[in-house]
PDB file of C-alpha atoms in Angstrom:
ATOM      1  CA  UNK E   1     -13.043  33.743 -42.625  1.00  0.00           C
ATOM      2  CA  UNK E   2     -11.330  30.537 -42.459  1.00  0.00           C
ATOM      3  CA  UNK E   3     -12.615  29.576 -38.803  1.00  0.00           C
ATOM      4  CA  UNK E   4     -16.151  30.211 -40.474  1.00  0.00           C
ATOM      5  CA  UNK E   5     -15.307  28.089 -43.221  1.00  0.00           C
ATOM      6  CA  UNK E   6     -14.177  25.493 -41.111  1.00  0.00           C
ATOM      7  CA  UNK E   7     -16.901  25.582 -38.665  1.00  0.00           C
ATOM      8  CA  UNK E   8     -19.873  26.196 -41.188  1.00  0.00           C
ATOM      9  CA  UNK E   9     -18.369  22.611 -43.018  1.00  0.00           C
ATOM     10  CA  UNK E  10     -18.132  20.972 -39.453  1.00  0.00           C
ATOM     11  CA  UNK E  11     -21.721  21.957 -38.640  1.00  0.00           C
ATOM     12  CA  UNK E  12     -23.049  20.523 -41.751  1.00  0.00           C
ATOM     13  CA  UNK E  13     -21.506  17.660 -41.451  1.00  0.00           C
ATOM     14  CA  UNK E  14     -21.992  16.942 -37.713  1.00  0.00           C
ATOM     15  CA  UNK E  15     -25.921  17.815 -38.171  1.00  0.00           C
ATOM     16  CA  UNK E  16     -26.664  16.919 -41.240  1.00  0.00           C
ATOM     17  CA  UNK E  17     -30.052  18.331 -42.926  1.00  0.00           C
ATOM     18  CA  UNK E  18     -33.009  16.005 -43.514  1.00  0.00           C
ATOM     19  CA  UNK E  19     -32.228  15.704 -47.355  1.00  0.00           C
ATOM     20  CA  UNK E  20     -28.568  14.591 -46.387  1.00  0.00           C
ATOM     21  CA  UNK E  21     -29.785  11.860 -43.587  1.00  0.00           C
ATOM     22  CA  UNK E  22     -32.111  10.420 -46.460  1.00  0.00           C
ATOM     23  CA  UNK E  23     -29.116  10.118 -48.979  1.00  0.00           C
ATOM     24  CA  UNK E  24     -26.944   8.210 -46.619  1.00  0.00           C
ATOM     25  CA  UNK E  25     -29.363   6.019 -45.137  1.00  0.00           C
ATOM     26  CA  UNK E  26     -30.448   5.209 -48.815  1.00  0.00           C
ATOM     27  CA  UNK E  27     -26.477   4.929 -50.125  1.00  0.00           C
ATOM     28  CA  UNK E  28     -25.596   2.353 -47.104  1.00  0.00           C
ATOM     29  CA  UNK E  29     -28.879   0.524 -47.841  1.00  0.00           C
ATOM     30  CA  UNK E  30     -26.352  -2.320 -49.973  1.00  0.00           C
ATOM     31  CA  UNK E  31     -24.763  -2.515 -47.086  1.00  0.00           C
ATOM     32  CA  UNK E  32     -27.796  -3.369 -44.466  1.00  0.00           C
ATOM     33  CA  UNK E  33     -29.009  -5.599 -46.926  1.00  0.00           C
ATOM     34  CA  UNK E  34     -25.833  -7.712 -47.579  1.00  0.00           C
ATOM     35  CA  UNK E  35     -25.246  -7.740 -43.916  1.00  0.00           C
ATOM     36  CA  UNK E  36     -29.089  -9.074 -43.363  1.00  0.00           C
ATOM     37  CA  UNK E  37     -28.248 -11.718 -46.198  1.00  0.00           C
ATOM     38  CA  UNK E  38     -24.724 -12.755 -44.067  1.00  0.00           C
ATOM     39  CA  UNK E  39     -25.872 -12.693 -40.386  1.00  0.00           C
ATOM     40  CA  UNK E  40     -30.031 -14.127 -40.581  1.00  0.00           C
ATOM     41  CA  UNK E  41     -31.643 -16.504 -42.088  1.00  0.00           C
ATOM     42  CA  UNK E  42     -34.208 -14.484 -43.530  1.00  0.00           C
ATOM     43  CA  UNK E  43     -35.943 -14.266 -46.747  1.00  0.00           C
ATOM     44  CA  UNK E  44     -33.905 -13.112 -49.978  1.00  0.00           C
ATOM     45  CA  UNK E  45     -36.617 -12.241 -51.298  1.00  0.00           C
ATOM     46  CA  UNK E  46     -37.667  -9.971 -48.415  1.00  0.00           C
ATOM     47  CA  UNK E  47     -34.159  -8.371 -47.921  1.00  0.00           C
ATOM     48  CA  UNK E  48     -33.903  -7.700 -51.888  1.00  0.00           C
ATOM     49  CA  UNK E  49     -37.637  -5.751 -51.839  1.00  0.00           C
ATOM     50  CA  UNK E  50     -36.683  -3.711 -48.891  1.00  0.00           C
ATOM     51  CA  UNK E  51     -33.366  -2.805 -50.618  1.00  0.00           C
ATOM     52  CA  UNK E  52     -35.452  -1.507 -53.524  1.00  0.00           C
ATOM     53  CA  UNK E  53     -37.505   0.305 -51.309  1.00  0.00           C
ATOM     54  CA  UNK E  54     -34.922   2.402 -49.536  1.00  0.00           C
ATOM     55  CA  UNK E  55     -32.808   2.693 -52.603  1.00  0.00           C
ATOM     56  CA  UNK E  56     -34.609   3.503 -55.473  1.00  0.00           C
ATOM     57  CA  UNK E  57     -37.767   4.375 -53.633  1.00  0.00           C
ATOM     58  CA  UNK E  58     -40.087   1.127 -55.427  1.00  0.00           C
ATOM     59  CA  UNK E  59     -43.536   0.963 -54.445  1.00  0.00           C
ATOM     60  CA  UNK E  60     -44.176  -2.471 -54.617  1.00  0.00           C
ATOM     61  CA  UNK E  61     -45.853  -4.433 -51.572  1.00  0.00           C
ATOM     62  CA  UNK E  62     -45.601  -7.809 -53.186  1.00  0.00           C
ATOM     63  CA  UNK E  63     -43.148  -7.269 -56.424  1.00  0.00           C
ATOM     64  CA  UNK E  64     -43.581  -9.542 -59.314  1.00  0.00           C
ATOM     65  CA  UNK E  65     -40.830 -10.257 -61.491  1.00  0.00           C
ATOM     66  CA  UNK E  66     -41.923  -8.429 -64.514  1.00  0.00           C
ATOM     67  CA  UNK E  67     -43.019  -4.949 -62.242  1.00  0.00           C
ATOM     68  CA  UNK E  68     -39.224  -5.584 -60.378  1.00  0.00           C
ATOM     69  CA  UNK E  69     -37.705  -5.481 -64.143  1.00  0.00           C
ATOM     70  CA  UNK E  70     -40.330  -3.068 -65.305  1.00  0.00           C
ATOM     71  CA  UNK E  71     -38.978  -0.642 -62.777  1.00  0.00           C
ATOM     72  CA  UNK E  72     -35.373  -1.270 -63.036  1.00  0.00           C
ATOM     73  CA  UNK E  73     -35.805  -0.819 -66.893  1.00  0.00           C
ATOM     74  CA  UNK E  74     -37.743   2.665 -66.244  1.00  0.00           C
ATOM     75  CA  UNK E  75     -35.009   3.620 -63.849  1.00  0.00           C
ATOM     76  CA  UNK E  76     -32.556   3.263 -67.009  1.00  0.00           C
ATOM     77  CA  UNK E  77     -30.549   0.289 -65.731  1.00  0.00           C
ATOM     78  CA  UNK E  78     -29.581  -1.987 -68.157  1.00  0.00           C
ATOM     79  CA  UNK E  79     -31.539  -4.461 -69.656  1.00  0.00           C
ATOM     80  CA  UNK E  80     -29.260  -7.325 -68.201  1.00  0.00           C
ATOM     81  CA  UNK E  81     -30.012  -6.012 -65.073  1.00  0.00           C
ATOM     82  CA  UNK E  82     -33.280  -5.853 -65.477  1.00  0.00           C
ATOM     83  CA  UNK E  83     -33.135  -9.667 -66.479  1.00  0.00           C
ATOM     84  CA  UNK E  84     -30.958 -10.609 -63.675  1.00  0.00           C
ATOM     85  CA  UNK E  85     -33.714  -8.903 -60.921  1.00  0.00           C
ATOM     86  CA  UNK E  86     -36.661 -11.074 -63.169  1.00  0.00           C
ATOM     87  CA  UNK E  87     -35.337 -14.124 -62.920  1.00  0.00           C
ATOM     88  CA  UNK E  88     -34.250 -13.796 -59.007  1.00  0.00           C
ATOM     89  CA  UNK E  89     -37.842 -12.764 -58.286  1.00  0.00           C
ATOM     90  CA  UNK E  90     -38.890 -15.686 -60.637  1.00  0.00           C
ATOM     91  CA  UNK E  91     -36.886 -18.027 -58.523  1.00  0.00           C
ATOM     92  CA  UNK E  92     -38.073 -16.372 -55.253  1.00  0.00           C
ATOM     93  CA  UNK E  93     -41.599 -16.929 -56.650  1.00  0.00           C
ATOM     94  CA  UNK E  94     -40.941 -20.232 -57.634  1.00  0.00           C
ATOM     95  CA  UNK E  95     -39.337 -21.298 -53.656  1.00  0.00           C
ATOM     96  CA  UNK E  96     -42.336 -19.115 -51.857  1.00  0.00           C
ATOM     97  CA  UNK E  97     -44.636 -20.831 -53.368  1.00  0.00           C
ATOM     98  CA  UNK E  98     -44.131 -24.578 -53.761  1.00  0.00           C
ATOM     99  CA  UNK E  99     -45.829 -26.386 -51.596  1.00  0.00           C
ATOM    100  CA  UNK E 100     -44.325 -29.771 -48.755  1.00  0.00           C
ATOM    101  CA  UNK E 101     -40.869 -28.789 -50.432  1.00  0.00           C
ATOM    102  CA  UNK E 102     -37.931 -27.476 -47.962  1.00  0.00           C
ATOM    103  CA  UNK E 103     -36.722 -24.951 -50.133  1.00  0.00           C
ATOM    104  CA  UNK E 104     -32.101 -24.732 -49.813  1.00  0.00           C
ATOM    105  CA  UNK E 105     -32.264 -20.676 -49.003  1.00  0.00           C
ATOM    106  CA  UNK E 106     -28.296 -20.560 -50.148  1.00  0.00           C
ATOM    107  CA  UNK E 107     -29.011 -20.174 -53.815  1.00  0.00           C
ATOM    108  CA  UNK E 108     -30.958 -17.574 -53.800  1.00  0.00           C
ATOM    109  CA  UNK E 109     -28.879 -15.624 -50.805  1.00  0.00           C
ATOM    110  CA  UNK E 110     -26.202 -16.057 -53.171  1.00  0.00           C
ATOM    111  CA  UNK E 111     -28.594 -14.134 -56.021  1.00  0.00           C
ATOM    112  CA  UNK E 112     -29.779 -11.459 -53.919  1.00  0.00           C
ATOM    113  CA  UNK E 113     -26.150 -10.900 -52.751  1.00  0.00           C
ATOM    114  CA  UNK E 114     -24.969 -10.682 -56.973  1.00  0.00           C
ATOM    115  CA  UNK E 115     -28.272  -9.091 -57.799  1.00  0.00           C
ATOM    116  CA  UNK E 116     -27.407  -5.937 -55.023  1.00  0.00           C
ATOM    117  CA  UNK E 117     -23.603  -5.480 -56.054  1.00  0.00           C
ATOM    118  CA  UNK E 118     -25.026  -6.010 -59.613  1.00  0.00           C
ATOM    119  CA  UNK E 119     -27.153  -3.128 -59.474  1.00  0.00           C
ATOM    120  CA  UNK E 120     -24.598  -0.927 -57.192  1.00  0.00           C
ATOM    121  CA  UNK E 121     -22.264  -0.901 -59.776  1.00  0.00           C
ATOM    122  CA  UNK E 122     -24.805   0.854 -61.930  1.00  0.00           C
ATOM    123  CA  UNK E 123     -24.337   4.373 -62.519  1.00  0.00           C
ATOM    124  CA  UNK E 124     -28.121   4.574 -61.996  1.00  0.00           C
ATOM    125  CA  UNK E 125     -28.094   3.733 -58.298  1.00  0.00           C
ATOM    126  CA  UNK E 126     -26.445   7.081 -57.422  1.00  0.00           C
ATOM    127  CA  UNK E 127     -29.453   8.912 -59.097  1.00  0.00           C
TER     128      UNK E 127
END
């Protein structure tokens, strides 16, 4: 019974089932997304969206800051949070859109980056 045991455990967690894949590619989502924010220079804004995507499954093609805290609120994160993800997508907005203006990416790398450990610490994220 024991060799079972052992082997029915190993099995599961050598081939994981389809509902297990989608839980760990969604819990090491943080981590894609920090690394994305450390090693390219792409868009905060982009790398933040796609972290709410594979996360907490947000719809969203172009996210405004008041459906991003809208969301986040409806998820049952805090209201801070939800005032912390506003205001970086107000920012983003704000950079995206001004126009003949080179736009310093660093700040708002550096509030994606507190924005995603922000709302990892959450006990909602593991919902």
């Amino acid at each position: 019974p024991l060799a079972c045991l052992v082997g029915a455990f190993t099995w599961r967690r050598c081939f994981p089932d389809e509902a297990r894949r989608a839980r760990q590619h969604r819990d090491s989502s943080a981590a894609r997304a920090l690394g994305l924010l450390q090693a390219a220079d792409v868009s905060a804004w982009d790398v933040v969206l796609r972290y709410l995507r594979e996360r907490l499954d947000f719809t969203a093609q172009e996210a405004t800051p008041a459906e991003a805290a809208t969301f986040l609120k409806r998820r049952g994160f805090a209201k801070s949070l939800s005032e912390q993800a506003r205001a970086f997508f107000h920012a983003c907005d704000a950079a995206r859109f001004r126009v003949g203006v080179a736009v310093d990416q660093a700040p708002l790398a550096d509030g994606a980056v507190r924005l995603i450990e922000a709302l990892e610490a959450d006990p909602c994220a593991r919902g």
